[in-house]
Coordinates of C-alpha atoms and ligand atoms in Angstrom, one line a residue:
Chain A
M2 CA -9.8 -34.0 42.7
R3 CA -13.6 -33.7 42.2
I4 CA -14.9 -30.6 44.0
K5 CA -17.6 -32.2 47.3
E6 CA -18.9 -28.7 48.3
H7 CA -19.2 -25.2 46.3
P8 CA -20.7 -21.7 47.4
I9 CA -22.7 -21.0 44.0
L10 CA -22.5 -24.2 42.1
N11 CA -24.3 -27.8 42.5
F12 CA -22.7 -30.3 40.6
N13 CA -25.6 -32.8 39.5
R14 CA -23.4 -35.7 38.4
G15 CA -24.9 -38.1 35.5
K16 CA -24.6 -41.6 36.3
E17 CA -21.9 -43.5 36.8
I18 CA -19.8 -44.5 34.0
H19 CA -16.8 -47.4 33.9
F20 CA -13.9 -46.9 31.2
R21 CA -10.5 -48.0 31.0
F22 CA -7.2 -46.3 30.7
S23 CA -4.0 -48.2 30.4
G24 CA -5.2 -51.5 31.9
K25 CA -7.0 -50.0 34.7
T26 CA -10.8 -49.8 35.5
M27 CA -11.8 -45.8 36.3
I28 CA -15.1 -44.4 37.4
G29 CA -16.8 -40.9 35.7
Y30 CA -19.7 -39.5 35.4
E31 CA -22.3 -39.0 32.0
G32 CA -21.6 -36.0 30.8
E33 CA -18.2 -35.4 31.4
T34 CA -15.2 -35.2 29.0
V35 CA -12.8 -37.9 28.7
A36 CA -9.9 -35.4 30.1
A37 CA -11.9 -34.1 33.1
A38 CA -12.8 -37.6 33.7
L39 CA -9.0 -38.8 33.8
H40 CA -8.1 -35.7 35.8
A41 CA -10.3 -36.6 38.4
N42 CA -8.8 -39.8 38.6
G43 CA -5.4 -38.3 39.2
V44 CA -4.0 -39.0 35.4
K45 CA -2.7 -35.9 34.1
V46 CA -0.1 -37.1 31.6
L47 CA -2.2 -37.8 28.5
G48 CA 0.3 -38.3 25.7
E49 CA 3.7 -37.6 24.8
S50 CA 5.3 -35.6 22.0
I51 CA 6.0 -37.1 18.9
E52 CA 10.0 -36.6 18.5
K53 CA 11.2 -36.0 22.1
H54 CA 8.5 -38.4 24.1
R55 CA 8.0 -35.1 26.6
P56 CA 4.8 -35.7 28.7
R57 CA 1.9 -33.8 27.9
G58 CA -1.4 -32.9 29.5
F59 CA -4.5 -30.9 28.0
Y60 CA -3.7 -26.8 27.6
C61 CA -7.0 -25.2 26.5
A62 CA -9.7 -27.8 27.0
I63 CA -11.9 -26.1 24.5
G64 CA -10.9 -28.3 21.5
N65 CA -8.3 -25.7 19.8
C66 CA -4.7 -26.6 21.3
S67 CA -4.5 -30.2 20.3
S68 CA -2.4 -30.8 23.3
C69 CA -4.7 -33.5 24.5
L70 CA -4.8 -35.9 21.9
M71 CA -5.6 -39.8 22.8
E72 CA -6.2 -43.1 21.0
V73 CA -9.7 -43.7 22.2
D74 CA -11.3 -46.9 21.2
G75 CA -8.9 -47.7 18.7
V76 CA -9.1 -44.2 16.9
P77 CA -6.2 -41.8 17.3
N78 CA -5.9 -38.0 17.6
V79 CA -9.3 -37.8 19.4
K80 CA -9.4 -34.3 21.5
T81 CA -10.1 -35.5 24.5
C82 CA -11.0 -32.6 26.4
V83 CA -14.0 -32.1 24.5
T84 CA -15.0 -35.8 23.8
K85 CA -17.7 -37.3 26.0
L86 CA -16.9 -40.1 28.1
K87 CA -18.8 -43.4 27.2
E88 CA -19.8 -46.7 29.2
G89 CA -17.1 -49.1 28.7
M90 CA -14.7 -46.7 26.5
S91 CA -10.9 -47.9 26.1
V92 CA -8.2 -44.9 26.5
E93 CA -5.1 -45.2 25.7
I94 CA -1.8 -43.0 25.5
Q95 CA -1.0 -42.5 21.8
K96 CA 2.5 -43.3 20.6
G97 CA 3.6 -41.2 17.5
K98 CA 1.2 -39.9 15.0
G99 CA -1.4 -42.5 14.7
E100 CA -2.5 -44.4 12.0
L101 CA -5.5 -43.9 9.5
K102 CA -7.3 -47.6 9.3
Chain B
M24 CA -26.5 -29.5 0.1
I25 CA -28.5 -27.6 3.1
Q26 CA -29.9 -24.5 1.8
T27 CA -30.4 -21.4 4.5
Q28 CA -31.0 -17.8 4.7
L29 CA -28.3 -17.1 7.3
A30 CA -25.6 -19.4 8.9
I31 CA -24.1 -18.5 12.2
I32 CA -20.8 -20.1 13.3
G33 CA -20.4 -20.3 16.9
G34 CA -22.9 -20.4 19.7
G35 CA -21.1 -18.1 22.1
P36 CA -23.1 -14.7 23.1
A37 CA -22.2 -13.1 20.0
G38 CA -23.5 -16.1 18.0
L39 CA -26.8 -16.5 20.1
C40 CA -27.7 -12.5 19.9
A41 CA -27.1 -12.4 16.4
A42 CA -29.5 -15.6 16.0
I43 CA -32.0 -14.1 17.9
S44 CA -31.9 -10.6 16.2
A45 CA -31.7 -12.1 12.8
A46 CA -35.0 -14.1 13.7
E47 CA -36.6 -11.0 14.8
S48 CA -35.9 -9.6 11.4
G49 CA -37.9 -12.3 10.2
S50 CA -34.4 -14.4 8.5
K51 CA -34.0 -18.2 8.6
V52 CA -31.2 -18.8 10.4
L53 CA -29.2 -22.2 10.8
L54 CA -27.1 -21.8 14.0
I55 CA -23.8 -23.9 14.3
E56 CA -21.7 -24.8 17.4
R57 CA -19.4 -27.2 17.7
N58 CA -19.6 -28.1 21.2
D59 CA -23.0 -30.0 22.5
T60 CA -24.0 -27.0 24.7
L61 CA -24.6 -23.5 23.5
G62 CA -23.4 -20.4 25.4
G63 CA -19.9 -20.4 24.5
Q64 CA -17.2 -19.1 27.3
L65 CA -20.4 -17.8 29.4
V66 CA -21.5 -21.5 30.9
K67 CA -18.2 -21.8 32.8
Q68 CA -18.2 -18.1 34.2
T69 CA -19.6 -17.8 37.7
H70 CA -18.9 -14.5 38.4
M71 CA -21.1 -11.6 38.2
F72 CA -20.6 -9.4 35.2
F73 CA -19.6 -5.9 34.9
G74 CA -21.1 -3.5 32.0
S75 CA -24.3 -1.9 32.0
E76 CA -28.0 -2.9 32.9
K77 CA -28.7 -3.7 29.5
Q78 CA -25.9 -6.4 29.0
Y79 CA -27.0 -7.9 32.2
A80 CA -24.2 -6.5 34.8
S81 CA -24.5 -7.7 37.9
T82 CA -25.8 -11.3 36.7
R83 CA -23.4 -14.3 36.5
G84 CA -22.0 -15.2 33.1
I85 CA -23.9 -19.0 33.4
D86 CA -27.2 -17.2 34.3
I87 CA -26.8 -14.8 31.0
A88 CA -26.4 -17.9 28.9
K89 CA -29.8 -19.1 30.3
I90 CA -31.3 -15.9 29.4
L91 CA -30.1 -16.1 25.9
L92 CA -31.5 -19.6 25.4
D93 CA -34.4 -18.9 26.7
K94 CA -34.8 -15.6 24.1
L95 CA -33.6 -18.1 21.3
E96 CA -36.5 -20.5 22.4
E97 CA -38.8 -17.6 21.6
H98 CA -38.0 -17.7 17.8
K99 CA -37.4 -21.8 17.5
D100 CA -39.8 -21.5 14.4
N101 CA -37.2 -19.5 12.7
I102 CA -34.0 -20.4 14.2
T103 CA -32.4 -24.4 13.4
I104 CA -29.4 -25.2 15.9
M105 CA -27.2 -27.4 15.0
K106 CA -24.7 -28.9 17.9
D107 CA -21.7 -31.3 17.7
T108 CA -20.7 -29.6 14.6
T109 CA -17.7 -27.7 13.5
V110 CA -17.3 -25.7 10.6
L111 CA -14.2 -26.7 8.6
G112 CA -14.2 -24.2 5.8
I113 CA -15.8 -21.5 4.0
Y114 CA -15.4 -21.9 -0.3
E115 CA -15.3 -19.0 -2.7
D116 CA -18.7 -19.9 -4.0
G117 CA -20.1 -19.2 -0.3
V118 CA -20.8 -22.6 0.6
I119 CA -19.6 -24.0 3.9
T120 CA -18.5 -27.5 4.9
A121 CA -18.9 -28.9 8.5
M122 CA -18.4 -32.1 10.4
R123 CA -20.7 -33.4 12.7
D124 CA -20.1 -36.0 15.4
E125 CA -16.5 -36.3 14.2
D126 CA -17.4 -38.2 11.1
K127 CA -20.7 -36.8 9.1
Y128 CA -19.5 -34.2 6.4
M129 CA -22.0 -31.8 5.1
K130 CA -22.2 -28.7 2.7
I131 CA -24.4 -25.8 3.3
K132 CA -25.2 -23.0 1.1
P133 CA -26.4 -19.9 3.3
E134 CA -27.2 -16.4 1.3
A135 CA -25.2 -14.8 4.1
L136 CA -22.8 -15.8 6.9
I137 CA -22.0 -14.8 10.4
V138 CA -18.8 -15.9 11.7
A139 CA -18.7 -15.6 15.9
T140 CA -16.0 -18.1 16.8
G141 CA -14.6 -16.6 19.7
A142 CA -10.7 -16.6 20.8
S143 CA -8.4 -18.9 21.9
E144 CA -5.7 -18.9 25.1
K145 CA -2.6 -17.4 24.3
F146 CA 0.5 -19.2 25.5
L147 CA 3.7 -18.0 27.3
A148 CA 7.4 -19.0 26.4
F149 CA 9.8 -20.6 29.2
P150 CA 11.6 -23.8 29.5
N151 CA 9.3 -26.9 30.5
N152 CA 6.2 -24.9 29.4
D153 CA 4.8 -28.1 28.1
L154 CA 4.4 -30.0 31.5
P155 CA 1.2 -31.2 32.4
G156 CA -0.2 -29.3 35.2
I157 CA 0.5 -25.9 33.0
Y158 CA -3.0 -25.2 32.0
G159 CA -4.5 -22.1 30.5
A160 CA -6.9 -20.2 32.7
G161 CA -9.9 -20.7 30.9
A162 CA -9.1 -24.3 30.7
V163 CA -9.1 -24.2 34.4
Q164 CA -12.5 -22.6 34.8
T165 CA -13.9 -25.7 32.6
L166 CA -12.7 -28.0 34.6
M167 CA -13.8 -26.6 38.0
N168 CA -16.8 -24.8 36.8
V169 CA -18.4 -27.3 34.7
H170 CA -17.1 -30.6 35.5
G171 CA -16.3 -29.8 39.3
V172 CA -12.9 -31.3 39.2
K173 CA -10.2 -29.4 40.8
P174 CA -7.1 -28.8 38.7
G175 CA -4.9 -29.7 41.6
N176 CA -3.8 -28.5 45.0
K177 CA -1.5 -25.4 44.9
V178 CA -1.6 -23.4 42.0
L179 CA 0.5 -20.2 40.8
M180 CA -1.5 -17.9 38.7
V181 CA 0.5 -16.0 35.5
G182 CA -1.6 -12.9 35.0
A183 CA -3.1 -10.4 36.8
G184 CA -5.7 -8.8 34.4
N185 CA -9.7 -9.5 35.3
I186 CA -9.7 -13.3 34.1
G187 CA -6.3 -13.7 36.3
L188 CA -7.9 -12.3 39.4
I189 CA -11.5 -13.9 38.9
V190 CA -10.1 -17.2 38.1
S191 CA -8.1 -16.9 41.4
Y192 CA -11.1 -16.2 43.1
Q193 CA -13.0 -19.1 41.6
L194 CA -9.9 -21.4 42.1
M195 CA -10.1 -20.3 46.2
Q196 CA -13.7 -21.2 46.1
A197 CA -13.3 -24.6 44.7
G198 CA -11.0 -25.3 47.9
V199 CA -7.8 -24.8 45.7
K200 CA -4.9 -23.0 47.2
V201 CA -3.7 -20.1 45.2
E202 CA -0.1 -19.3 46.5
A203 CA 0.4 -16.1 44.3
I204 CA -0.4 -14.4 41.4
I205 CA 2.4 -12.7 38.9
D206 CA 2.3 -10.4 36.4
A207 CA 5.2 -8.9 34.0
A208 CA 3.7 -5.4 33.9
P209 CA 4.7 -3.0 37.0
K210 CA 0.8 -2.7 37.5
I211 CA -2.0 -4.8 37.8
G212 CA -4.2 -4.7 34.8
G213 CA -7.1 -6.1 36.5
Y214 CA -10.1 -4.0 38.0
L215 CA -9.1 -2.8 41.8
V216 CA -12.0 -4.2 43.4
H217 CA -10.9 -7.6 42.7
A218 CA -7.5 -7.6 43.3
S219 CA -8.5 -6.2 46.9
K220 CA -10.6 -9.2 47.3
I221 CA -8.0 -11.6 46.9
R222 CA -5.2 -9.7 48.8
R223 CA -7.5 -9.6 51.8
M224 CA -7.7 -13.8 51.4
G225 CA -3.9 -13.6 52.0
V226 CA -3.0 -14.5 48.5
P227 CA 0.3 -12.3 47.3
I228 CA 0.4 -10.4 44.1
Y229 CA 3.9 -10.0 42.8
T230 CA 4.1 -7.5 39.9
S231 CA 7.2 -6.9 37.4
Y232 CA 7.6 -10.9 37.7
T233 CA 7.7 -13.2 35.1
V234 CA 8.1 -17.3 35.0
K235 CA 11.7 -18.4 34.8
E236 CA 11.2 -22.0 34.5
A237 CA 8.7 -24.7 35.2
I238 CA 10.2 -27.8 36.9
G239 CA 9.1 -31.5 37.2
S240 CA 9.7 -35.2 35.9
D241 CA 6.0 -36.1 34.5
A242 CA 4.1 -33.4 35.5
L243 CA 4.6 -29.6 37.0
E244 CA 6.6 -29.9 40.7
K245 CA 7.7 -26.5 41.0
A246 CA 7.5 -23.0 39.6
I247 CA 10.6 -20.4 39.5
I248 CA 9.7 -16.5 38.9
W249 CA 12.1 -14.0 38.9
K250 CA 11.7 -10.2 38.9
L251 CA 12.0 -8.0 35.7
D252 CA 13.8 -4.5 35.6
E253 CA 12.2 -1.1 34.3
A254 CA 13.3 -2.6 30.6
W255 CA 11.7 -5.7 31.3
K256 CA 15.1 -7.6 31.7
P257 CA 15.0 -10.5 34.2
I258 CA 17.1 -9.9 37.3
A259 CA 19.5 -12.5 38.3
G260 CA 19.5 -13.6 42.0
S261 CA 15.7 -12.1 42.4
E262 CA 14.6 -15.9 41.7
I263 CA 11.5 -17.1 44.1
S264 CA 10.4 -20.6 44.1
F265 CA 7.0 -22.1 44.6
D266 CA 6.0 -25.7 45.4
V267 CA 2.8 -25.8 42.9
D268 CA 1.3 -28.6 40.8
V269 CA -0.5 -26.4 38.7
M270 CA 0.4 -23.0 36.9
C271 CA -2.4 -21.2 35.3
V272 CA -1.4 -19.1 32.4
S273 CA -3.7 -16.1 31.9
V274 CA -2.1 -13.9 29.4
G275 CA -4.6 -12.9 27.2
L276 CA -7.0 -14.5 24.7
T277 CA -6.4 -14.1 20.6
P278 CA -9.1 -14.0 17.9
L279 CA -10.2 -17.5 16.5
N280 CA -10.0 -16.0 12.9
E281 CA -9.0 -19.2 10.6
L282 CA -12.5 -19.1 8.7
L283 CA -12.3 -15.5 8.1
V284 CA -8.6 -15.6 6.9
M285 CA -9.8 -18.2 4.5
S286 CA -12.6 -16.9 2.8
G287 CA -10.5 -14.1 1.7
C288 CA -12.0 -11.2 4.1
E289 CA -9.4 -8.5 4.2
M290 CA -7.2 -9.0 7.7
Q291 CA -5.1 -6.9 9.6
Y292 CA -3.0 -7.2 12.7
I293 CA -4.4 -4.6 15.4
P294 CA -2.7 -5.2 18.9
E295 CA -5.3 -3.5 20.7
L296 CA -7.7 -6.3 19.5
S297 CA -5.3 -8.8 20.5
G298 CA -4.7 -10.2 17.2
I299 CA -5.4 -10.1 13.1
V300 CA -8.5 -9.3 12.9
P301 CA -11.1 -8.8 9.6
M302 CA -11.6 -5.3 8.6
R303 CA -15.4 -4.6 8.8
N304 CA -17.6 -1.4 8.6
E305 CA -19.9 -0.3 11.1
N306 CA -22.8 -3.0 10.0
Y307 CA -19.9 -5.5 11.0
Q308 CA -19.9 -6.6 7.3
T309 CA -16.4 -7.9 6.1
T310 CA -14.9 -7.0 2.8
V311 CA -16.5 -10.1 1.7
P312 CA -20.2 -8.8 1.1
H313 CA -22.1 -12.1 2.3
I314 CA -19.9 -12.4 5.5
F315 CA -20.5 -10.6 8.8
T316 CA -18.5 -10.9 11.9
A317 CA -19.2 -10.4 15.7
G318 CA -17.7 -10.8 19.2
D319 CA -14.0 -12.0 20.2
S320 CA -13.4 -13.3 16.7
C321 CA -13.2 -9.8 15.0
G322 CA -11.5 -8.4 18.3
V323 CA -11.0 -9.4 21.7
E324 CA -13.2 -7.5 24.3
E325 CA -15.9 -8.6 26.5
A326 CA -19.1 -10.8 26.7
S327 CA -21.4 -7.7 26.8
S328 CA -19.9 -6.3 24.0
A329 CA -20.0 -9.5 22.2
M330 CA -23.7 -9.7 22.7
V331 CA -24.5 -6.2 21.3
E332 CA -22.3 -6.8 18.0
G333 CA -23.9 -10.2 17.6
Y334 CA -27.5 -8.2 18.0
L335 CA -26.1 -5.6 15.5
A336 CA -24.8 -8.1 13.2
G337 CA -27.8 -10.2 12.9
L338 CA -30.1 -7.2 12.2
C339 CA -27.9 -5.9 9.4
A340 CA -27.1 -9.4 7.8
S341 CA -30.9 -10.0 7.5
D342 CA -31.1 -6.6 5.7
H343 CA -28.2 -7.4 3.4
I344 CA -30.3 -10.4 2.5
G345 CA -33.9 -8.5 2.1
N346 CA -34.9 -9.4 5.5
R347 CA -35.5 -5.9 6.9
H348 CA -36.6 -5.0 10.3
P349 CA -39.6 -2.5 10.7
M350 CA -37.3 -0.7 13.0
Y351 CA -34.2 -1.3 11.6
E352 CA -32.8 2.4 11.8
E353 CA -33.9 2.8 15.2
K354 CA -32.3 -0.6 16.5
K355 CA -29.0 0.0 14.5
A356 CA -28.7 3.4 16.2
D357 CA -29.6 1.9 19.6
F358 CA -27.0 -1.1 19.3
I359 CA -24.3 1.5 17.9
N360 CA -24.8 3.8 20.8
Q361 CA -24.9 0.7 23.6
L362 CA -21.5 -0.2 22.3
E363 CA -20.2 3.2 22.5
G364 CA -21.3 3.4 25.8
L365 CA -19.4 0.4 26.7
R366 CA -16.2 1.6 24.9
S367 CA -16.3 5.0 26.8
G368 CA -14.1 5.3 30.2
P369 CA -10.2 5.2 30.4
E370 CA -10.2 1.3 30.6
A371 CA -11.4 1.3 27.2
A372 CA -9.1 3.6 25.6
H373 CA -7.2 0.9 23.7
I374 CA -10.4 -0.9 22.4
R375 CA -11.3 2.4 20.9
S376 CA -8.1 3.0 19.1
G377 CA -8.5 -1.0 17.9
V378 CA -11.9 -0.6 16.8
E379 CA -11.2 2.7 14.8
K380 CA -8.4 1.0 12.8
S381 CA -10.7 -2.0 11.9
L382 CA -13.0 0.2 10.7
R383 CA -14.0 0.7 6.8
R384 CA -16.2 3.6 6.0
Ligands
LIG404 C1 -12.3 -16.1 33.0 C2 -13.2 -15.0 32.1 C3 -13.7 -13.9 32.9 C4 -14.6 -12.8 32.2 N1 -15.5 -12.4 32.6 C5 -16.2 -11.3 31.7 C6 -17.0 -10.2 32.4 O1 -17.1 -10.0 33.6 N2 -17.5 -9.5 31.6 C7 -17.7 -9.6 30.2 O2 -18.2 -9.0 29.6 N3 -17.0 -10.4 29.9 C8 -15.9 -11.4 30.4 N4 -15.3 -12.3 29.6 C9 -15.1 -12.1 28.1 C10 -16.4 -13.1 27.5 O3 -16.4 -14.5 28.0 C11 -16.1 -13.3 26.1 O4 -15.6 -11.9 25.8 C12 -17.2 -13.7 25.1 O5 -17.6 -15.1 25.6 C13 -17.2 -13.8 23.8 O6 -18.2 -14.1 23.0 P1 -18.4 -14.7 21.6 O7 -19.6 -15.2 21.5 O8 -17.4 -14.1 20.8 O9 -17.1 -16.1 21.8 P2 -17.1 -17.1 22.9 O10 -18.1 -17.2 24.2 O11 -15.8 -17.7 22.9 O12 -18.1 -18.2 21.3 C14 -17.5 -18.9 20.4 C15 -18.2 -19.9 20.2 O13 -18.2 -20.6 19.0 C16 -17.6 -22.0 18.8 N5 -16.8 -22.3 17.6 C17 -15.5 -21.9 17.3 N6 -15.2 -22.3 16.3 C18 -16.3 -23.0 15.9 C19 -16.4 -23.8 14.4 N7 -15.3 -23.7 13.7 N8 -17.7 -24.2 14.4 C20 -18.4 -24.4 15.0 N9 -18.4 -23.5 16.1 C21 -17.3 -22.9 16.6 C22 -17.4 -22.3 20.0 O14 -17.3 -23.4 20.5 C23 -18.0 -21.3 21.0 O15 -18.9 -21.8 22.0 C24 -14.5 -13.2 30.5 C25 -13.9 -14.4 29.8 C26 -13.0 -15.3 30.3 C27 -12.3 -16.2 30.0

């Protein structure tokens, strides 16, 4: 899913970052968001709706719509479309509303 | 508590220009942006801009952001930049609260404030509109042009305004197939130069069509559109089906106005400005005297006008707190003149009417 050639843009990707998503190790790049890295790895379903458990992906990608909330390193309701990927991050699909610890 | 003369919320074209102009007037500025980069919507816009030369027409959006950031740098003694910081509230006593890096809370007390928070994308109602793969046009742009990731393989673009047309072209530049562009209106809303370019590349544009439903189990697999009659009622039997994994919704933006609403500014629904907007005078001062506004947050328009509004609000908010630029009158007249220029012409008729309604004399 990554763009390799582009007539206008050069993507100088940062260093490789390893993260985990539901038990799998995936690779992203420094500087990209969690949602973008997941998308590049073919993951579109980022969560499920609270009552009907319908699959959800991102919608606005600028931190407005709350459609991309996930559990990141144990913290629920993280806006993955604006959260930068970090080495060793663990990203999970959130069930329910999440709990404040 | 952080004290400052002027706080500016939002680092898009409006906020950046407001900061530059306020610094030129001698104000100490605190520029607050929730993202880790400045530039707002400009950072994903790889196309060349329309408008007049003063607002960098024929320059790509991403390059305009660089020009503004260089100018900001020249005033670094007067401008403090706070990134990764979201403003959460504006209180009656003029205090604003903000959160940095998701866990550090702070209070800021400015003498005056400019709200330049931009706009958010509208959504469209149809069955299964929540399936992953259905994304806003701005989101698709961010994914492609900022992160270099394709949204999918085949796209149905909903909306033939300028944004829909431009993003379709950018999708093709990224090597993604655009199956069709549809619009509920009987006419293409965007500029015809964009539309012709896209048609020449083999993409059909269906006018008077809307989305009937989206189909897919875990993510979008198919989109069904149908035709609308003159009364905008769908015509049964006119369905067309597309095997697409992405639907890009480009049906406009609406002002991000929550902070203005909570601060008690008088607001009004003005459809020509795409939503609920603050009432303001010609200085872009709202009905709460120390709060000014600029850009899409006070009416969805364009980056060109957002920049000029920013310059004007920065100049006038500085004057309000006693920092009058030596050429205040000349500058103000020039900015007002530039705005009138941008809003002349038949395509801007709705903007002129909206602006007139939002103006408090
Ligand atoms: C696809 C597309 C094509 C376009 N093409 C053109 C064109 O050719 N010519 C043209 O003139 N215009 C064009 N525009 C329009 C232009 O991009 C916008 O009108 C312009 O960016 C508005 O500027 P702004 O500063 O008001 O808002 P924005 O650019 O949206 O910036 C607002 C900033 O505020 C920040 N923010 C929001 N809330 C908070 C908060 N609570 N705390 C801290 N920060 C916050 C946001 O993160 C953002 O950075 C286009 C837009 C799109 C989407």
